[in-house]
Amino acid sequence: MELLERFLKYVSFDTQSDENSETFPSTDKQWTLLHHLHDEMKDMGLQNVSIDSYGYTMGTLPASPGMEDKPVIGFISHVDTSPDMSGANVKPQIIENYQGGDIRLNDHLNMTVEDFPELNRLIGHKLIHTDGTTLLGADDKAGVAEIMTAVEWLLAHPEIKHGTIRIGFTPDEEIGRGVDFFDVEKFGAKFAYTMDGGSEGELEYENFNAASAKIKIQGRNIHPGSAKGKMINALQVAMDIHAMLPVEQRPEYTEHYEGFYHLIGLNGAVEEASMHYIIRDHNRELFEQKKSLISAVIALVNQRAGREVAMLELRDQYYNMREMLEPHPEVIDRALEAMKLVGVAPDVKPIRGGTDGSRLSYMGLPCPNLFTGGANFHGKFEYVSYTTMERAVRVIIELAKLWAA
């Protein structure tokens, strides 16, 4: 199956995850694509193809004769799409040869170069974008399609020598649960690469330390005509909490290695309210300081109220994988070399986010992140360079060769 056909097939599956679900995977619809991948791997001729009770789908490309002693490497991508926008009934639009300028998504919406100047770097590329009503799903079905296409190519070219290659597909990455039950020992790779990055050349082995902060606020609703000295407005308490956190440490004011507090949910009324923050920083010390500050803010709010009006649930989600990858520079070096061999200029940068690879690295599977060609993930302006997707496939193939060399 060609890469384009495969990608368009995968994005036709609605695989949106749900952070409010208590099941794993969080949505039944993810199973449809996972079972499809399981069957596709078997039809390809991969060995040890499996899908377990959590949805983890794995397969093996056996080593070339004489290469059995080479390190086992893996390639991993996730199948779920973000809860931030619908992934149902996706209608991909294709530009065969982008020549610059704004891109018309539908009668009411354009993706403009003024808003997205990086489009200027993609002149001559084949682009796939949304129709402006859903996300595209390139995050991370581009990575899934690239891995499957590379493995299929290696199967068709037995003259290319490689060691044992393991591939794995996971659910629920977008809600931070993607490897909660991932069996690293069963996967059996010494090193792996997540194909879950963005623009061409991206190589990432640093990511945020991450925490979730959920705040419940219990107010006291009194008729406003007689509220003096009695009412506690939960919405006002929420605004006070937000105002006490540093304005300059919001995501819209940060870049590169700068961390942030991001308010992603606010609901309620006078009687009760809730807030949900995500806290991020690459530096572990600054990360701990951020958590201490939000705890101090809640304590201060309660002190001022003379009672516990705000309750904080603070939970670490994942940590910066750099610490786990620095002892294995060869994993990074081979990725850099593979890119150069296919004419891709490496762009090493910290992830302003996280991937399954960050947690897997702490679980004993060093796992940097490689580009897939997508951009503007999680929303209606999402697109992917198919030209870059083809280069990502070639990088996977070169990595297979380099690890066998």
Tab-separated table of C-alpha atoms in Angstrom:
chain	number	residue	atom	x	y	z
A	1	MET	CA	0.000	0.000	0.000
A	2	GLU	CA	1.335	3.437	-0.890
A	3	LEU	CA	2.054	5.950	1.875
A	4	LEU	CA	-0.666	8.369	0.740
A	5	GLU	CA	-3.354	5.701	0.540
A	6	ARG	CA	-2.352	4.386	3.935
A	7	PHE	CA	-2.419	7.812	5.600
A	8	LEU	CA	-5.808	8.730	4.131
A	9	LYS	CA	-7.172	5.391	5.301
A	10	TYR	CA	-5.942	5.921	8.854
A	11	VAL	CA	-7.334	9.451	9.203
A	12	SER	CA	-10.748	8.123	8.156
A	13	PHE	CA	-10.926	6.382	11.565
A	14	ASP	CA	-12.277	8.536	14.390
A	15	THR	CA	-9.888	7.765	17.253
A	16	GLN	CA	-10.363	10.731	19.570
A	17	SER	CA	-9.382	9.961	23.172
A	18	ASP	CA	-11.307	11.160	26.244
A	19	GLU	CA	-9.536	12.416	29.365
A	20	ASN	CA	-12.731	12.041	31.421
A	21	SER	CA	-13.038	8.329	30.710
A	22	GLU	CA	-11.929	5.738	33.253
A	23	THR	CA	-11.439	2.938	30.714
A	24	PHE	CA	-8.243	2.009	28.862
A	25	PRO	CA	-8.222	2.809	26.037
A	26	SER	CA	-10.360	5.772	26.980
A	27	THR	CA	-12.654	5.331	23.948
A	28	ASP	CA	-13.887	2.185	22.221
A	29	LYS	CA	-13.375	3.745	18.790
A	30	GLN	CA	-9.602	3.545	19.139
A	31	TRP	CA	-9.910	-0.230	19.032
A	32	THR	CA	-11.084	-0.077	15.402
A	33	LEU	CA	-7.817	1.329	14.093
A	34	LEU	CA	-5.724	-0.793	16.455
A	35	HIS	CA	-7.377	-3.978	15.186
A	36	HIS	CA	-6.962	-2.744	11.619
A	37	LEU	CA	-3.221	-2.285	12.210
A	38	HIS	CA	-2.988	-5.711	13.823
A	39	ASP	CA	-4.565	-7.336	10.770
A	40	GLU	CA	-2.515	-5.235	8.351
A	41	MET	CA	0.737	-6.293	10.047
A	42	LYS	CA	-0.269	-9.953	9.809
A	43	ASP	CA	-1.183	-9.577	6.147
A	44	MET	CA	2.212	-7.928	5.520
A	45	GLY	CA	3.992	-10.948	6.911
A	46	LEU	CA	5.338	-9.525	10.158
A	47	GLN	CA	5.953	-11.954	13.000
A	48	ASN	CA	4.885	-11.956	16.661
A	49	VAL	CA	1.936	-9.713	15.821
A	50	SER	CA	-0.175	-9.095	18.911
A	51	ILE	CA	-2.814	-6.851	20.432
A	52	ASP	CA	-3.319	-7.042	24.179
A	53	SER	CA	-6.182	-6.174	26.489
A	54	TYR	CA	-5.017	-2.552	26.714
A	55	GLY	CA	-4.856	-2.075	22.960
A	56	TYR	CA	-1.066	-2.108	22.582
A	57	THR	CA	-0.427	-3.452	19.117
A	58	MET	CA	3.006	-4.829	18.271
A	59	GLY	CA	4.802	-6.679	15.506
A	60	THR	CA	8.286	-7.857	14.553
A	61	LEU	CA	10.315	-7.530	11.379
A	62	PRO	CA	12.860	-10.339	11.828
A	63	ALA	CA	16.549	-9.647	11.364
A	64	SER	CA	18.203	-10.269	8.031
A	65	PRO	CA	20.222	-13.506	7.970
A	66	GLY	CA	23.465	-12.919	9.846
A	67	MET	CA	22.118	-9.802	11.589
A	68	GLU	CA	20.459	-11.554	14.518
A	69	ASP	CA	23.048	-10.261	16.994
A	70	LYS	CA	22.464	-6.607	16.165
A	71	PRO	CA	20.595	-4.413	18.679
A	72	VAL	CA	16.810	-4.702	18.509
A	73	ILE	CA	15.370	-1.265	17.728
A	74	GLY	CA	11.787	-0.102	17.811
A	75	PHE	CA	9.509	2.475	16.205
A	76	ILE	CA	6.413	3.670	18.062
A	77	SER	CA	3.453	5.948	17.277
A	78	HIS	CA	0.074	6.600	18.856
A	79	VAL	CA	-3.298	6.162	17.169
A	80	ASP	CA	-5.487	8.528	19.198
A	81	THR	CA	-6.265	12.113	18.261
A	82	SER	CA	-6.710	15.061	20.591
A	83	PRO	CA	-9.914	15.669	22.551
A	84	ASP	CA	-9.524	19.361	21.657
A	85	MET	CA	-11.387	19.009	18.350
A	86	SER	CA	-13.471	16.451	16.508
A	87	GLY	CA	-11.636	13.760	14.571
A	88	ALA	CA	-14.802	12.345	13.007
A	89	ASN	CA	-15.624	12.555	9.313
A	90	VAL	CA	-12.249	14.057	8.409
A	91	LYS	CA	-12.153	15.352	4.817
A	92	PRO	CA	-8.492	15.735	3.813
A	93	GLN	CA	-7.728	18.272	1.092
A	94	ILE	CA	-4.616	17.830	-1.082
A	95	ILE	CA	-2.442	20.478	-2.727
A	96	GLU	CA	-0.196	18.688	-5.197
A	97	ASN	CA	2.397	21.447	-5.536
A	98	TYR	CA	2.056	24.289	-3.046
A	99	GLN	CA	3.187	27.542	-4.604
A	100	GLY	CA	2.783	29.812	-1.613
A	101	GLY	CA	-0.016	32.077	-0.460
A	102	ASP	CA	-3.038	31.563	1.744
A	103	ILE	CA	-4.780	28.186	1.763
A	104	ARG	CA	-8.564	28.079	1.459
A	105	LEU	CA	-10.006	25.584	3.923
A	106	ASN	CA	-13.674	26.299	3.194
A	107	ASP	CA	-15.963	29.134	2.163
A	108	HIS	CA	-15.543	30.849	5.522
A	109	LEU	CA	-11.988	30.054	6.586
A	110	ASN	CA	-8.471	30.489	5.216
A	111	MET	CA	-5.097	29.449	6.599
A	112	THR	CA	-3.068	32.587	5.980
A	113	VAL	CA	0.655	33.012	5.557
A	114	GLU	CA	0.431	35.998	7.888
A	115	ASP	CA	-0.788	33.752	10.706
A	116	PHE	CA	1.344	30.749	9.723
A	117	PRO	CA	4.562	32.113	8.121
A	118	GLU	CA	6.215	28.674	8.217
A	119	LEU	CA	4.171	27.880	5.095
A	120	ASN	CA	6.785	29.872	3.194
A	121	ARG	CA	9.247	27.031	3.805
A	122	LEU	CA	6.964	24.499	2.107
A	123	ILE	CA	6.797	25.889	-1.422
A	124	GLY	CA	6.972	22.958	-3.831
A	125	HIS	CA	5.707	20.485	-1.225
A	126	LYS	CA	2.649	18.313	-1.516
A	127	LEU	CA	0.390	19.321	1.368
A	128	ILE	CA	-2.594	17.674	3.007
A	129	HIS	CA	-4.840	19.912	5.126
A	130	THR	CA	-8.277	19.921	6.731
A	131	ASP	CA	-11.520	21.358	5.373
A	132	GLY	CA	-11.664	23.596	8.453
A	133	THR	CA	-14.317	21.603	10.330
A	134	THR	CA	-12.166	18.949	12.062
A	135	LEU	CA	-8.569	18.278	12.930
A	136	LEU	CA	-6.604	16.215	10.403
A	137	GLY	CA	-5.143	13.480	12.581
A	138	ALA	CA	-1.567	13.742	11.338
A	139	ASP	CA	-0.774	13.685	15.048
A	140	ASP	CA	-0.019	10.888	15.019
A	141	LYS	CA	-1.416	8.942	12.089
A	142	ALA	CA	1.345	10.400	9.935
A	143	GLY	CA	3.815	8.581	12.186
A	144	VAL	CA	1.766	5.370	12.073
A	145	ALA	CA	1.647	5.485	8.270
A	146	GLU	CA	5.369	6.218	7.995
A	147	ILE	CA	6.347	3.280	10.194
A	148	MET	CA	4.064	0.847	8.366
A	149	THR	CA	5.252	2.029	4.957
A	150	ALA	CA	8.944	1.779	5.907
A	151	VAL	CA	8.499	-1.741	7.281
A	152	GLU	CA	6.589	-2.811	4.186
A	153	TRP	CA	9.418	-1.438	2.016
A	154	LEU	CA	12.034	-3.359	4.010
A	155	LEU	CA	10.000	-6.553	3.613
A	156	ALA	CA	9.966	-5.992	-0.141
A	157	HIS	CA	13.741	-5.388	-0.251
A	158	PRO	CA	15.424	-8.293	1.538
A	159	GLU	CA	18.767	-7.215	0.095
A	160	ILE	CA	18.784	-4.366	2.638
A	161	LYS	CA	20.391	-5.744	5.788
A	162	HIS	CA	18.890	-4.872	9.158
A	163	GLY	CA	18.607	-6.233	12.652
A	164	THR	CA	15.368	-7.148	14.388
A	165	ILE	CA	12.871	-4.296	14.299
A	166	ARG	CA	9.903	-3.988	16.634
A	167	ILE	CA	6.994	-1.676	15.920
A	168	GLY	CA	4.330	-0.632	18.385
A	169	PHE	CA	1.153	1.433	18.352
A	170	THR	CA	-0.391	2.901	21.472
A	171	PRO	CA	-3.711	4.510	22.476
A	172	ASP	CA	-4.383	7.539	24.682
A	173	GLU	CA	-1.117	9.447	24.228
A	174	GLU	CA	-3.005	12.712	23.851
A	175	ILE	CA	-4.403	12.458	27.374
A	176	GLY	CA	-1.097	11.475	28.975
A	177	ARG	CA	-1.893	7.789	29.521
A	178	GLY	CA	-0.328	6.306	26.404
A	179	VAL	CA	2.134	3.953	28.100
A	180	ASP	CA	0.437	3.380	31.467
A	181	PHE	CA	0.440	-0.378	30.824
A	182	PHE	CA	3.067	-0.652	28.064
A	183	ASP	CA	5.152	-3.813	28.533
A	184	VAL	CA	8.723	-2.726	27.766
A	185	GLU	CA	10.060	-6.216	28.373
A	186	LYS	CA	7.577	-7.730	25.942
A	187	PHE	CA	8.367	-5.070	23.353
A	188	GLY	CA	11.938	-6.275	23.598
A	189	ALA	CA	13.809	-3.376	21.980
A	190	LYS	CA	17.054	-1.937	23.311
A	191	PHE	CA	16.273	1.496	21.912
A	192	ALA	CA	13.278	2.981	20.099
A	193	TYR	CA	12.150	6.100	18.269
A	194	THR	CA	8.743	7.684	18.565
A	195	MET	CA	7.569	9.047	15.231
A	196	ASP	CA	5.536	11.875	16.716
A	197	GLY	CA	7.329	15.110	15.868
A	198	GLY	CA	6.474	18.015	13.633
A	199	SER	CA	8.348	19.827	10.877
A	200	GLU	CA	11.052	18.294	8.740
A	201	GLY	CA	14.300	17.540	10.535
A	202	GLU	CA	12.966	17.736	14.078
A	203	LEU	CA	14.890	15.564	16.510
A	204	GLU	CA	13.888	15.864	20.125
A	205	TYR	CA	15.390	14.269	23.178
A	206	GLU	CA	14.343	16.898	25.711
A	207	ASN	CA	10.784	17.525	26.804
A	208	PHE	CA	8.868	19.254	29.544
A	209	ASN	CA	8.538	18.021	33.054
A	210	ALA	CA	4.765	17.976	33.386
A	211	ALA	CA	2.142	18.149	36.107
A	212	SER	CA	-1.625	18.490	36.278
A	213	ALA	CA	-3.233	20.819	38.832
A	214	LYS	CA	-6.980	20.429	39.431
A	215	ILE	CA	-8.643	22.886	41.796
A	216	LYS	CA	-12.102	22.543	43.317
A	217	ILE	CA	-13.590	25.679	44.851
A	218	GLN	CA	-16.473	25.570	47.305
A	219	GLY	CA	-18.245	28.908	47.526
A	220	ARG	CA	-21.224	30.080	49.548
A	221	ASN	CA	-24.145	31.440	47.551
A	222	ILE	CA	-26.165	34.082	49.366
A	223	HIS	CA	-28.763	36.395	47.851
A	224	PRO	CA	-26.731	39.398	46.624
A	225	GLY	CA	-29.057	41.752	48.465
A	226	SER	CA	-27.867	40.368	51.799
A	227	ALA	CA	-24.493	38.953	50.804
A	228	LYS	CA	-22.184	41.280	52.708
A	229	GLY	CA	-19.832	39.319	54.949
A	230	LYS	CA	-21.491	36.043	54.007
A	231	MET	CA	-21.103	35.288	50.295
A	232	ILE	CA	-18.048	33.465	48.976
A	233	ASN	CA	-18.169	33.697	45.182
A	234	ALA	CA	-16.393	30.636	43.813
A	235	LEU	CA	-15.915	32.353	40.451
A	236	GLN	CA	-14.213	35.311	42.135
A	237	VAL	CA	-11.939	32.932	44.040
A	238	ALA	CA	-11.010	31.309	40.716
A	239	MET	CA	-10.159	34.700	39.231
A	240	ASP	CA	-8.067	35.561	42.293
A	241	ILE	CA	-6.108	32.317	41.955
A	242	HIS	CA	-5.415	32.939	38.285
A	243	ALA	CA	-4.378	36.540	38.933
A	244	MET	CA	-1.806	35.428	41.526
A	245	LEU	CA	0.063	33.236	39.041
A	246	PRO	CA	2.721	34.997	36.929
A	247	VAL	CA	1.224	36.484	33.776
A	248	GLU	CA	4.524	36.158	31.886
A	249	GLN	CA	4.473	32.417	32.567
A	250	ARG	CA	1.424	31.720	30.438
A	251	PRO	CA	2.022	29.746	27.222
A	252	GLU	CA	1.164	32.674	24.965
A	253	TYR	CA	4.172	34.538	26.387
A	254	THR	CA	6.753	31.725	26.457
A	255	GLU	CA	9.026	29.881	24.017
A	256	HIS	CA	12.078	27.606	23.800
A	257	TYR	CA	13.002	26.437	27.319
A	258	GLU	CA	10.533	28.683	29.140
A	259	GLY	CA	7.896	26.894	31.195
A	260	PHE	CA	4.317	27.906	31.916
A	261	TYR	CA	1.047	27.567	33.782
A	262	HIS	CA	-1.755	26.865	31.296
A	263	LEU	CA	-5.381	27.200	32.405
A	264	ILE	CA	-7.173	24.646	30.217
A	265	GLY	CA	-10.500	24.442	32.012
A	266	LEU	CA	-12.714	26.746	34.082
A	267	ASN	CA	-16.281	25.876	35.032
A	268	GLY	CA	-18.749	26.827	37.676
A	269	ALA	CA	-21.042	29.346	39.323
A	270	VAL	CA	-21.145	31.253	42.595
A	271	GLU	CA	-21.611	28.130	44.723
A	272	GLU	CA	-18.991	25.874	43.133
A	273	ALA	CA	-16.247	26.162	40.532
A	274	SER	CA	-13.381	24.104	39.171
A	275	MET	CA	-10.117	24.933	37.424
A	276	HIS	CA	-7.630	22.742	35.579
A	277	TYR	CA	-4.052	23.770	34.898
A	278	ILE	CA	-1.196	22.020	33.213
A	279	ILE	CA	2.235	23.003	34.543
A	280	ARG	CA	5.333	22.642	32.371
A	281	ASP	CA	9.074	23.331	32.591
A	282	HIS	CA	12.175	21.733	31.096
A	283	ASN	CA	14.236	22.525	34.185
A	284	ARG	CA	13.394	20.192	37.074
A	285	GLU	CA	14.185	22.775	39.751
A	286	LEU	CA	11.980	25.415	38.102
A	287	PHE	CA	9.285	22.773	37.642
A	288	GLU	CA	9.272	22.057	41.373
A	289	GLN	CA	9.163	25.807	42.065
A	290	LYS	CA	6.084	26.168	39.876
A	291	LYS	CA	4.317	23.418	41.769
A	292	SER	CA	5.293	25.002	45.085
A	293	LEU	CA	3.950	28.377	43.962
A	294	ILE	CA	0.499	27.111	42.970
A	295	SER	CA	0.323	25.239	46.295
A	296	ALA	CA	1.226	28.461	48.113
A	297	VAL	CA	-1.433	30.379	46.174
A	298	ILE	CA	-4.116	27.906	47.254
A	299	ALA	CA	-2.911	28.105	50.855
A	300	LEU	CA	-3.085	31.908	50.743
A	301	VAL	CA	-6.611	31.890	49.293
A	302	ASN	CA	-7.758	29.585	52.088
A	303	GLN	CA	-6.019	31.702	54.723
A	304	ARG	CA	-7.763	34.842	53.480
A	305	ALA	CA	-11.142	33.090	53.489
A	306	GLY	CA	-10.597	31.707	56.974
A	307	ARG	CA	-11.646	28.283	55.769
A	308	GLU	CA	-10.787	25.716	53.086
A	309	VAL	CA	-12.539	27.060	50.025
A	310	ALA	CA	-10.030	25.756	47.461
A	311	MET	CA	-8.756	22.183	47.262
A	312	LEU	CA	-5.764	21.331	45.054
A	313	GLU	CA	-5.047	17.984	43.428
A	314	LEU	CA	-1.490	18.140	42.053
A	315	ARG	CA	-0.180	15.182	40.032
A	316	ASP	CA	3.067	14.690	38.128
A	317	GLN	CA	2.522	13.374	34.600
A	318	TYR	CA	5.968	12.841	33.070
A	319	TYR	CA	9.560	14.068	33.230
A	320	ASN	CA	12.265	15.362	30.898
A	321	MET	CA	13.727	12.373	29.048
A	322	ARG	CA	17.116	14.027	28.484
A	323	GLU	CA	18.430	12.500	31.705
A	324	MET	CA	17.647	8.999	30.395
A	325	LEU	CA	19.040	9.590	26.899
A	326	GLU	CA	22.337	11.318	27.672
A	327	PRO	CA	23.993	7.996	28.643
A	328	HIS	CA	23.138	6.680	25.131
A	329	PRO	CA	24.487	9.252	22.644
A	330	GLU	CA	24.561	6.652	19.868
A	331	VAL	CA	20.750	6.741	19.715
A	332	ILE	CA	20.888	10.439	18.857
A	333	ASP	CA	23.954	10.182	16.620
A	334	ARG	CA	22.378	7.552	14.373
A	335	ALA	CA	19.219	9.618	13.985
A	336	LEU	CA	21.293	12.636	12.950
A	337	GLU	CA	23.248	10.525	10.485
A	338	ALA	CA	20.113	8.967	9.002
A	339	MET	CA	18.643	12.407	8.343
A	340	LYS	CA	21.797	13.629	6.645
A	341	LEU	CA	21.900	10.523	4.440
A	342	VAL	CA	18.490	11.389	2.979
A	343	GLY	CA	19.209	15.096	2.609
A	344	VAL	CA	17.277	16.289	5.656
A	345	ALA	CA	18.857	19.066	7.741
A	346	PRO	CA	18.558	18.083	11.424
A	347	ASP	CA	16.737	20.524	13.672
A	348	VAL	CA	17.488	19.525	17.262
A	349	LYS	CA	15.122	21.250	19.671
A	350	PRO	CA	13.375	20.657	22.988
A	351	ILE	CA	9.794	19.421	22.798
A	352	ARG	CA	7.410	22.005	24.171
A	353	GLY	CA	5.178	19.141	25.159
A	354	GLY	CA	5.613	15.441	25.763
A	355	THR	CA	5.475	12.135	23.936
A	356	ASP	CA	5.126	8.512	24.875
A	357	GLY	CA	8.902	8.432	24.454
A	358	SER	CA	9.488	10.601	27.515
A	359	ARG	CA	7.791	8.105	29.814
A	360	LEU	CA	9.195	5.095	27.978
A	361	SER	CA	12.692	6.452	28.512
A	362	TYR	CA	12.082	6.377	32.265
A	363	MET	CA	10.684	2.854	31.912
A	364	GLY	CA	13.994	1.605	30.505
A	365	LEU	CA	13.479	2.175	26.777
A	366	PRO	CA	15.529	5.221	25.642
A	367	CYS	CA	13.290	6.799	23.066
A	368	PRO	CA	13.930	10.137	21.263
A	369	ASN	CA	11.311	11.686	19.013
A	370	LEU	CA	11.544	12.165	15.230
A	371	PHE	CA	9.666	14.384	12.787
A	372	THR	CA	6.581	13.290	10.860
A	373	GLY	CA	5.884	16.404	8.770
A	374	GLY	CA	2.770	17.691	10.520
A	375	ALA	CA	1.956	21.118	11.935
A	376	ASN	CA	-0.781	23.007	13.813
A	377	PHE	CA	-1.788	19.853	15.644
A	378	HIS	CA	-5.071	19.520	17.574
A	379	GLY	CA	-7.099	21.980	15.543
A	380	LYS	CA	-8.758	22.932	12.276
A	381	PHE	CA	-5.553	24.422	10.842
A	382	GLU	CA	-3.672	21.127	11.097
A	383	TYR	CA	-1.802	20.041	7.982
A	384	VAL	CA	1.018	17.734	6.963
A	385	SER	CA	3.659	17.899	4.256
A	386	TYR	CA	3.394	14.664	2.324
A	387	THR	CA	6.810	15.456	0.850
A	388	THR	CA	8.235	15.412	4.376
A	389	MET	CA	6.327	12.231	5.212
A	390	GLU	CA	8.145	10.488	2.380
A	391	ARG	CA	11.462	11.677	3.799
A	392	ALA	CA	10.487	10.401	7.249
A	393	VAL	CA	9.965	6.950	5.727
A	394	ARG	CA	13.467	7.106	4.265
A	395	VAL	CA	14.901	8.124	7.643
A	396	ILE	CA	13.351	5.037	9.251
A	397	ILE	CA	14.874	2.851	6.546
A	398	GLU	CA	18.309	4.450	6.987
A	399	LEU	CA	18.088	3.954	10.746
A	400	ALA	CA	17.399	0.259	10.190
A	401	LYS	CA	20.510	0.044	8.003
A	402	LEU	CA	22.724	2.056	10.350
A	403	TRP	CA	21.887	-0.064	13.392
A	404	ALA	CA	22.872	-3.149	11.390
A	405	ALA	CA	26.128	-1.650	10.129
